[in-house]
PDB file of C-alpha atoms in Angstrom:
ATOM      1  CA  UNK A   1      -0.132  -0.138  -0.033  1.00 47.00           C
ATOM      2  CA  UNK A   2       1.569   3.287  -1.184  1.00 57.00           C
ATOM      3  CA  UNK A   3       1.368   6.515   0.806  1.00 60.00           C
ATOM      4  CA  UNK A   4      -0.634   9.130  -1.253  1.00 67.00           C
ATOM      5  CA  UNK A   5       0.310  12.625   0.068  1.00 74.00           C
ATOM      6  CA  UNK A   6      -2.139  14.293  -2.276  1.00 72.00           C
ATOM      7  CA  UNK A   7      -4.991  12.026  -0.557  1.00 70.00           C
ATOM      8  CA  UNK A   8      -3.748  13.205   2.829  1.00 74.00           C
ATOM      9  CA  UNK A   9      -3.586  16.767   1.612  1.00 74.00           C
ATOM     10  CA  UNK A  10      -7.026  16.744   0.371  1.00 71.00           C
ATOM     11  CA  UNK A  11      -8.430  15.120   3.635  1.00 70.00           C
ATOM     12  CA  UNK A  12      -6.705  17.760   5.870  1.00 72.00           C
ATOM     13  CA  UNK A  13      -7.914  20.796   3.587  1.00 68.00           C
ATOM     14  CA  UNK A  14     -11.326  19.444   3.396  1.00 67.00           C
ATOM     15  CA  UNK A  15     -11.387  18.991   7.308  1.00 65.00           C
ATOM     16  CA  UNK A  16      -9.954  22.357   7.931  1.00 64.00           C
ATOM     17  CA  UNK A  17     -12.418  23.986   5.536  1.00 61.00           C
ATOM     18  CA  UNK A  18     -15.478  22.358   7.295  1.00 62.00           C
ATOM     19  CA  UNK A  19     -14.312  22.779  10.766  1.00 57.00           C
ATOM     20  CA  UNK A  20     -13.677  26.520  10.211  1.00 57.00           C
ATOM     21  CA  UNK A  21     -17.055  27.046   8.479  1.00 57.00           C
ATOM     22  CA  UNK A  22     -18.966  24.835  11.056  1.00 62.00           C
ATOM     23  CA  UNK A  23     -19.433  27.554  13.471  1.00 62.00           C
ATOM     24  CA  UNK A  24     -22.346  29.256  11.902  1.00 65.00           C
ATOM     25  CA  UNK A  25     -23.866  25.758  11.205  1.00 71.00           C
ATOM     26  CA  UNK A  26     -23.287  24.586  14.925  1.00 74.00           C
ATOM     27  CA  UNK A  27     -25.319  28.042  15.855  1.00 75.00           C
ATOM     28  CA  UNK A  28     -28.422  27.250  13.863  1.00 75.00           C
ATOM     29  CA  UNK A  29     -28.566  23.670  14.997  1.00 79.00           C
ATOM     30  CA  UNK A  30     -28.379  24.856  18.465  1.00 80.00           C
ATOM     31  CA  UNK A  31     -31.123  27.231  17.994  1.00 80.00           C
ATOM     32  CA  UNK A  32     -33.258  24.950  16.294  1.00 81.00           C
ATOM     33  CA  UNK A  33     -32.848  22.307  19.016  1.00 82.00           C
ATOM     34  CA  UNK A  34     -32.887  24.570  22.123  1.00 79.00           C
ATOM     35  CA  UNK A  35     -36.609  24.529  22.408  1.00 75.00           C
ATOM     36  CA  UNK A  36     -36.972  20.935  22.740  1.00 83.00           C
ATOM     37  CA  UNK A  37     -36.748  18.747  26.111  1.00 82.00           C
ATOM     38  CA  UNK A  38     -33.163  17.417  26.715  1.00 78.00           C
ATOM     39  CA  UNK A  39     -34.035  13.851  25.323  1.00 80.00           C
ATOM     40  CA  UNK A  40     -35.495  15.029  22.118  1.00 86.00           C
ATOM     41  CA  UNK A  41     -33.148  17.539  21.724  1.00 85.00           C
ATOM     42  CA  UNK A  42     -30.203  14.941  21.321  1.00 84.00           C
ATOM     43  CA  UNK A  43     -32.344  12.940  18.783  1.00 87.00           C
ATOM     44  CA  UNK A  44     -33.178  16.095  16.816  1.00 86.00           C
ATOM     45  CA  UNK A  45     -29.533  17.136  16.569  1.00 83.00           C
ATOM     46  CA  UNK A  46     -28.508  13.258  15.631  1.00 84.00           C
ATOM     47  CA  UNK A  47     -31.145  13.105  13.012  1.00 85.00           C
ATOM     48  CA  UNK A  48     -30.916  16.445  11.651  1.00 80.00           C
ATOM     49  CA  UNK A  49     -27.209  16.228  11.223  1.00 78.00           C
ATOM     50  CA  UNK A  50     -27.275  12.857   9.748  1.00 82.00           C
ATOM     51  CA  UNK A  51     -29.748  13.936   7.076  1.00 79.00           C
ATOM     52  CA  UNK A  52     -27.866  17.242   6.338  1.00 73.00           C
ATOM     53  CA  UNK A  53     -24.807  15.443   6.066  1.00 74.00           C
ATOM     54  CA  UNK A  54     -25.968  12.855   3.411  1.00 80.00           C
ATOM     55  CA  UNK A  55     -27.256  15.956   1.503  1.00 76.00           C
ATOM     56  CA  UNK A  56     -24.203  17.869   1.831  1.00 73.00           C
ATOM     57  CA  UNK A  57     -22.065  15.093   0.402  1.00 73.00           C
ATOM     58  CA  UNK A  58     -24.307  14.557  -2.572  1.00 78.00           C
ATOM     59  CA  UNK A  59     -23.925  18.287  -3.090  1.00 73.00           C
ATOM     60  CA  UNK A  60     -20.426  18.362  -3.015  1.00 69.00           C
ATOM     61  CA  UNK A  61     -20.106  15.315  -5.296  1.00 70.00           C
ATOM     62  CA  UNK A  62     -22.480  17.124  -7.948  1.00 75.00           C
ATOM     63  CA  UNK A  63     -20.524  20.555  -7.165  1.00 64.00           C
ATOM     64  CA  UNK A  64     -19.504  21.002 -10.791  1.00 56.00           C
ATOM     65  CA  UNK A  65     -23.078  20.890 -11.919  1.00 69.00           C
ATOM     66  CA  UNK A  66     -24.345  22.958  -9.000  1.00 66.00           C
ATOM     67  CA  UNK A  67     -21.953  25.725 -10.198  1.00 57.00           C
ATOM     68  CA  UNK A  68     -23.902  26.054 -13.486  1.00 64.00           C
ATOM     69  CA  UNK A  69     -27.141  26.714 -11.637  1.00 75.00           C
ATOM     70  CA  UNK A  70     -27.685  30.436 -11.696  1.00 75.00           C
ATOM     71  CA  UNK A  71     -29.513  31.503  -8.690  1.00 82.00           C
ATOM     72  CA  UNK A  72     -28.919  28.587  -6.460  1.00 78.00           C
ATOM     73  CA  UNK A  73     -27.123  30.680  -3.630  1.00 76.00           C
ATOM     74  CA  UNK A  74     -29.890  33.357  -3.862  1.00 84.00           C
ATOM     75  CA  UNK A  75     -32.536  30.637  -3.315  1.00 83.00           C
ATOM     76  CA  UNK A  76     -30.616  29.144  -0.546  1.00 76.00           C
ATOM     77  CA  UNK A  77     -30.187  32.659   1.199  1.00 80.00           C
ATOM     78  CA  UNK A  78     -33.949  33.116   0.933  1.00 86.00           C
ATOM     79  CA  UNK A  79     -34.664  29.801   2.371  1.00 80.00           C
ATOM     80  CA  UNK A  80     -32.391  30.624   5.296  1.00 76.00           C
ATOM     81  CA  UNK A  81     -33.980  33.682   5.790  1.00 85.00           C
ATOM     82  CA  UNK A  82     -37.210  31.944   6.238  1.00 83.00           C
ATOM     83  CA  UNK A  83     -35.851  29.660   8.872  1.00 77.00           C
ATOM     84  CA  UNK A  84     -34.429  32.631  10.866  1.00 79.00           C
ATOM     85  CA  UNK A  85     -37.913  34.296  10.639  1.00 86.00           C
ATOM     86  CA  UNK A  86     -39.353  31.131  12.005  1.00 79.00           C
ATOM     87  CA  UNK A  87     -36.666  30.907  14.730  1.00 74.00           C
ATOM     88  CA  UNK A  88     -37.349  34.804  15.548  1.00 84.00           C
ATOM     89  CA  UNK A  89     -41.188  33.893  16.190  1.00 81.00           C
ATOM     90  CA  UNK A  90     -40.171  30.623  18.401  1.00 73.00           C
ATOM     91  CA  UNK A  91     -37.959  32.943  20.432  1.00 74.00           C
ATOM     92  CA  UNK A  92     -40.536  35.367  20.862  1.00 78.00           C
ATOM     93  CA  UNK A  93     -43.219  32.699  21.783  1.00 72.00           C
ATOM     94  CA  UNK A  94     -40.718  31.361  24.393  1.00 65.00           C
ATOM     95  CA  UNK A  95     -40.176  34.758  25.864  1.00 62.00           C
ATOM     96  CA  UNK A  96     -43.959  35.415  26.348  1.00 63.00           C
ATOM     97  CA  UNK A  97     -44.559  31.656  27.901  1.00 60.00           C
ATOM     98  CA  UNK A  98     -41.624  32.641  30.233  1.00 56.00           C
ATOM     99  CA  UNK A  99     -43.170  35.907  31.066  1.00 61.00           C
ATOM    100  CA  UNK A 100     -46.656  34.318  31.601  1.00 58.00           C
ATOM    101  CA  UNK A 101     -45.059  31.370  33.800  1.00 50.00           C
ATOM    102  CA  UNK A 102     -43.489  34.197  35.795  1.00 55.00           C
ATOM    103  CA  UNK A 103     -46.623  36.091  36.304  1.00 57.00           C
ATOM    104  CA  UNK A 104     -48.567  32.847  37.193  1.00 51.00           C
ATOM    105  CA  UNK A 105     -45.683  31.899  39.686  1.00 49.00           C
ATOM    106  CA  UNK A 106     -46.191  35.534  41.403  1.00 55.00           C
ATOM    107  CA  UNK A 107     -50.008  34.942  41.641  1.00 54.00           C
ATOM    108  CA  UNK A 108     -49.424  31.583  43.318  1.00 52.00           C
ATOM    109  CA  UNK A 109     -51.196  29.782  40.360  1.00 49.00           C
ATOM    110  CA  UNK A 110     -48.362  27.605  39.021  1.00 47.00           C
ATOM    111  CA  UNK A 111     -45.904  25.546  40.736  1.00 48.00           C
ATOM    112  CA  UNK A 112     -44.056  23.193  38.612  1.00 45.00           C
ATOM    113  CA  UNK A 113     -40.699  22.793  40.406  1.00 47.00           C
ATOM    114  CA  UNK A 114     -39.250  23.491  37.174  1.00 45.00           C
ATOM    115  CA  UNK A 115     -37.142  26.390  36.048  1.00 46.00           C
ATOM    116  CA  UNK A 116     -39.322  28.763  33.936  1.00 45.00           C
ATOM    117  CA  UNK A 117     -37.346  27.897  30.628  1.00 46.00           C
ATOM    118  CA  UNK A 118     -37.767  24.316  31.098  1.00 45.00           C
ATOM    119  CA  UNK A 119     -41.539  24.753  31.660  1.00 43.00           C
ATOM    120  CA  UNK A 120     -41.877  26.828  28.429  1.00 42.00           C
ATOM    121  CA  UNK A 121     -39.757  24.211  26.556  1.00 42.00           C
ATOM    122  CA  UNK A 122     -42.032  21.336  27.934  1.00 45.00           C
ATOM    123  CA  UNK A 123     -45.293  23.397  27.661  1.00 43.00           C
ATOM    124  CA  UNK A 124     -48.002  22.956  24.965  1.00 43.00           C
ATOM    125  CA  UNK A 125     -47.802  24.453  21.494  1.00 47.00           C
ATOM    126  CA  UNK A 126     -44.170  24.463  21.505  1.00 62.00           C
ATOM    127  CA  UNK A 127     -41.691  23.067  18.886  1.00 71.00           C
ATOM    128  CA  UNK A 128     -41.925  19.541  17.904  1.00 83.00           C
ATOM    129  CA  UNK A 129     -39.222  17.093  17.018  1.00 85.00           C
ATOM    130  CA  UNK A 130     -40.075  17.066  13.441  1.00 86.00           C
ATOM    131  CA  UNK A 131     -40.212  20.823  13.058  1.00 85.00           C
ATOM    132  CA  UNK A 132     -36.545  21.042  14.678  1.00 85.00           C
ATOM    133  CA  UNK A 133     -35.162  18.310  12.428  1.00 86.00           C
ATOM    134  CA  UNK A 134     -36.698  20.051   9.315  1.00 86.00           C
ATOM    135  CA  UNK A 135     -35.093  23.318  10.420  1.00 83.00           C
ATOM    136  CA  UNK A 136     -31.988  21.833  11.019  1.00 82.00           C
ATOM    137  CA  UNK A 137     -31.806  20.317   7.781  1.00 81.00           C
ATOM    138  CA  UNK A 138     -33.170  23.192   5.701  1.00 81.00           C
ATOM    139  CA  UNK A 139     -30.724  25.505   7.613  1.00 77.00           C
ATOM    140  CA  UNK A 140     -27.579  23.385   7.508  1.00 74.00           C
ATOM    141  CA  UNK A 141     -28.006  22.628   3.789  1.00 73.00           C
ATOM    142  CA  UNK A 142     -28.526  26.133   2.892  1.00 72.00           C
ATOM    143  CA  UNK A 143     -25.670  27.374   4.771  1.00 68.00           C
ATOM    144  CA  UNK A 144     -23.502  24.686   3.004  1.00 66.00           C
ATOM    145  CA  UNK A 145     -24.194  26.026  -0.366  1.00 62.00           C
ATOM    146  CA  UNK A 146     -21.715  28.764  -0.065  1.00 56.00           C
ATOM    147  CA  UNK A 147     -18.762  26.616   1.084  1.00 58.00           C
ATOM    148  CA  UNK A 148     -19.597  23.143  -0.840  1.00 64.00           C
ATOM    149  CA  UNK A 149     -17.703  24.434  -4.048  1.00 58.00           C
ATOM    150  CA  UNK A 150     -14.531  25.261  -1.974  1.00 56.00           C
ATOM    151  CA  UNK A 151     -14.762  21.826  -0.279  1.00 61.00           C
ATOM    152  CA  UNK A 152     -15.188  19.979  -3.653  1.00 60.00           C
ATOM    153  CA  UNK A 153     -12.302  21.901  -4.918  1.00 56.00           C
ATOM    154  CA  UNK A 154      -9.918  20.829  -2.068  1.00 59.00           C
ATOM    155  CA  UNK A 155     -11.052  17.163  -2.405  1.00 58.00           C
ATOM    156  CA  UNK A 156     -10.054  17.388  -6.096  1.00 55.00           C
ATOM    157  CA  UNK A 157     -10.365  13.807  -7.310  1.00 58.00           C
ATOM    158  CA  UNK A 158     -10.476  12.305  -3.908  1.00 66.00           C
ATOM    159  CA  UNK A 159     -14.011  11.537  -3.175  1.00 66.00           C
ATOM    160  CA  UNK A 160     -12.890   9.487   0.010  1.00 72.00           C
ATOM    161  CA  UNK A 161     -11.120  12.576   1.553  1.00 69.00           C
ATOM    162  CA  UNK A 162     -14.337  14.527   0.862  1.00 66.00           C
ATOM    163  CA  UNK A 163     -16.608  12.161   2.655  1.00 69.00           C
ATOM    164  CA  UNK A 164     -14.297  11.394   5.610  1.00 70.00           C
ATOM    165  CA  UNK A 165     -13.696  15.071   5.970  1.00 66.00           C
ATOM    166  CA  UNK A 166     -17.361  15.961   6.016  1.00 68.00           C
ATOM    167  CA  UNK A 167     -18.228  13.165   8.462  1.00 70.00           C
ATOM    168  CA  UNK A 168     -15.364  14.110  10.965  1.00 69.00           C
ATOM    169  CA  UNK A 169     -16.495  17.818  10.821  1.00 67.00           C
ATOM    170  CA  UNK A 170     -20.122  16.953  11.294  1.00 70.00           C
ATOM    171  CA  UNK A 171     -19.457  14.919  13.983  1.00 72.00           C
ATOM    172  CA  UNK A 172     -17.588  17.639  15.886  1.00 70.00           C
ATOM    173  CA  UNK A 173     -20.244  20.242  15.052  1.00 70.00           C
ATOM    174  CA  UNK A 174     -22.805  17.972  16.427  1.00 72.00           C
ATOM    175  CA  UNK A 175     -20.942  18.103  19.960  1.00 77.00           C
ATOM    176  CA  UNK A 176     -20.853  21.989  19.770  1.00 75.00           C
ATOM    177  CA  UNK A 177     -24.454  22.227  18.561  1.00 74.00           C
ATOM    178  CA  UNK A 178     -25.479  20.069  21.703  1.00 74.00           C
ATOM    179  CA  UNK A 179     -23.565  22.203  23.902  1.00 78.00           C
ATOM    180  CA  UNK A 180     -24.863  25.438  22.335  1.00 73.00           C
ATOM    181  CA  UNK A 181     -28.592  24.246  22.694  1.00 74.00           C
ATOM    182  CA  UNK A 182     -27.955  23.645  26.494  1.00 74.00           C
ATOM    183  CA  UNK A 183     -26.482  27.039  26.934  1.00 76.00           C
ATOM    184  CA  UNK A 184     -29.112  28.796  24.986  1.00 71.00           C
ATOM    185  CA  UNK A 185     -31.855  27.204  27.494  1.00 68.00           C
ATOM    186  CA  UNK A 186     -30.096  28.617  30.415  1.00 76.00           C
ATOM    187  CA  UNK A 187     -29.146  32.135  28.774  1.00 76.00           C
ATOM    188  CA  UNK A 188     -31.855  33.097  26.388  1.00 73.00           C
ATOM    189  CA  UNK A 189     -30.249  36.318  25.259  1.00 77.00           C
ATOM    190  CA  UNK A 190     -27.409  34.239  23.618  1.00 76.00           C
ATOM    191  CA  UNK A 191     -30.077  32.941  21.035  1.00 74.00           C
ATOM    192  CA  UNK A 192     -30.731  36.437  19.884  1.00 82.00           C
ATOM    193  CA  UNK A 193     -26.820  36.780  19.209  1.00 79.00           C
ATOM    194  CA  UNK A 194     -26.862  33.585  17.327  1.00 73.00           C
ATOM    195  CA  UNK A 195     -30.090  34.553  15.408  1.00 79.00           C
ATOM    196  CA  UNK A 196     -28.069  37.639  14.102  1.00 83.00           C
ATOM    197  CA  UNK A 197     -25.174  35.284  13.099  1.00 76.00           C
ATOM    198  CA  UNK A 198     -27.749  33.336  10.921  1.00 73.00           C
ATOM    199  CA  UNK A 199     -29.424  36.454   9.612  1.00 83.00           C
ATOM    200  CA  UNK A 200     -26.050  37.813   8.347  1.00 83.00           C
ATOM    201  CA  UNK A 201     -25.127  34.773   6.757  1.00 75.00           C
ATOM    202  CA  UNK A 202     -28.727  34.692   4.958  1.00 79.00           C
ATOM    203  CA  UNK A 203     -28.462  38.465   3.741  1.00 86.00           C
ATOM    204  CA  UNK A 204     -24.693  37.773   2.585  1.00 83.00           C
ATOM    205  CA  UNK A 205     -25.919  34.699   0.516  1.00 78.00           C
ATOM    206  CA  UNK A 206     -28.886  36.665  -0.922  1.00 86.00           C
ATOM    207  CA  UNK A 207     -26.366  39.476  -1.919  1.00 88.00           C
ATOM    208  CA  UNK A 208     -23.935  37.174  -3.494  1.00 83.00           C
ATOM    209  CA  UNK A 209     -26.814  35.161  -5.178  1.00 84.00           C
ATOM    210  CA  UNK A 210     -28.362  38.260  -6.513  1.00 89.00           C
ATOM    211  CA  UNK A 211     -24.952  39.682  -7.685  1.00 88.00           C
ATOM    212  CA  UNK A 212     -24.275  36.478  -9.758  1.00 84.00           C
ATOM    213  CA  UNK A 213     -27.716  36.449 -11.122  1.00 88.00           C
ATOM    214  CA  UNK A 214     -27.214  40.064 -12.287  1.00 88.00           C
ATOM    215  CA  UNK A 215     -23.839  39.631 -13.790  1.00 85.00           C
ATOM    216  CA  UNK A 216     -21.910  40.903 -11.010  1.00 82.00           C
ATOM    217  CA  UNK A 217     -23.202  44.395 -11.282  1.00 85.00           C
ATOM    218  CA  UNK A 218     -24.259  45.192  -7.701  1.00 86.00           C
ATOM    219  CA  UNK A 219     -22.020  47.579  -5.853  1.00 88.00           C
ATOM    220  CA  UNK A 220     -19.286  45.964  -3.705  1.00 84.00           C
ATOM    221  CA  UNK A 221     -20.153  45.317  -0.137  1.00 84.00           C
ATOM    222  CA  UNK A 222     -16.921  44.369   1.758  1.00 79.00           C
ATOM    223  CA  UNK A 223     -18.847  43.078   4.809  1.00 75.00           C
ATOM    224  CA  UNK A 224     -20.654  40.660   2.523  1.00 73.00           C
ATOM    225  CA  UNK A 225     -17.660  39.409   0.744  1.00 61.00           C
ATOM    226  CA  UNK A 226     -16.912  35.630   1.704  1.00 51.00           C
ATOM    227  CA  UNK A 227     -13.346  34.805   3.107  1.00 45.00           C
TER     228      UNK A 227
END
């Protein structure tokens, strides 16, 4: 068995690219799962990441063809913007539930023995497992469109490096998102910071997609230039 330096180099490049760009994805996954009870939270993160990983690998393998689809990045940005809006609504609903629970506790009408955030998360009308998984898959795939070509370019002819690198980075991303989800349940204000990050990514994708669609005629906005 001969040592293939190009394969090792491709693997390292793919792993580094995905690890660097996994931060945004970990935030959105953590946000999507934060509204669930702890047992369902782990399940949502696992199912969502597995499904998203399969789709990301397919997208990366078809990167050359995806490059020819004008407007794909714009569509991904708009889709991510919709996910952002849904999460904003959920954060507002959770905040209102917390205030209602606090008022009920103050009036002696409610005594659950749970923290207010936990009571809101376990209450009726909150996010379901299916909703969380759907948000994770849509958001992760949408946010992957802007870096999938870079990953495919780094892997070159080595599909094995592409797959192994993606699986490794996604596994680490799953650990990070689980921690973020727990953190968001304790400190709700952090969710709004994460939401701002996701909104920025969505707006950047919309700008870049529209610029591509219009033949790169839009005025340059340094803030929206990808690294």
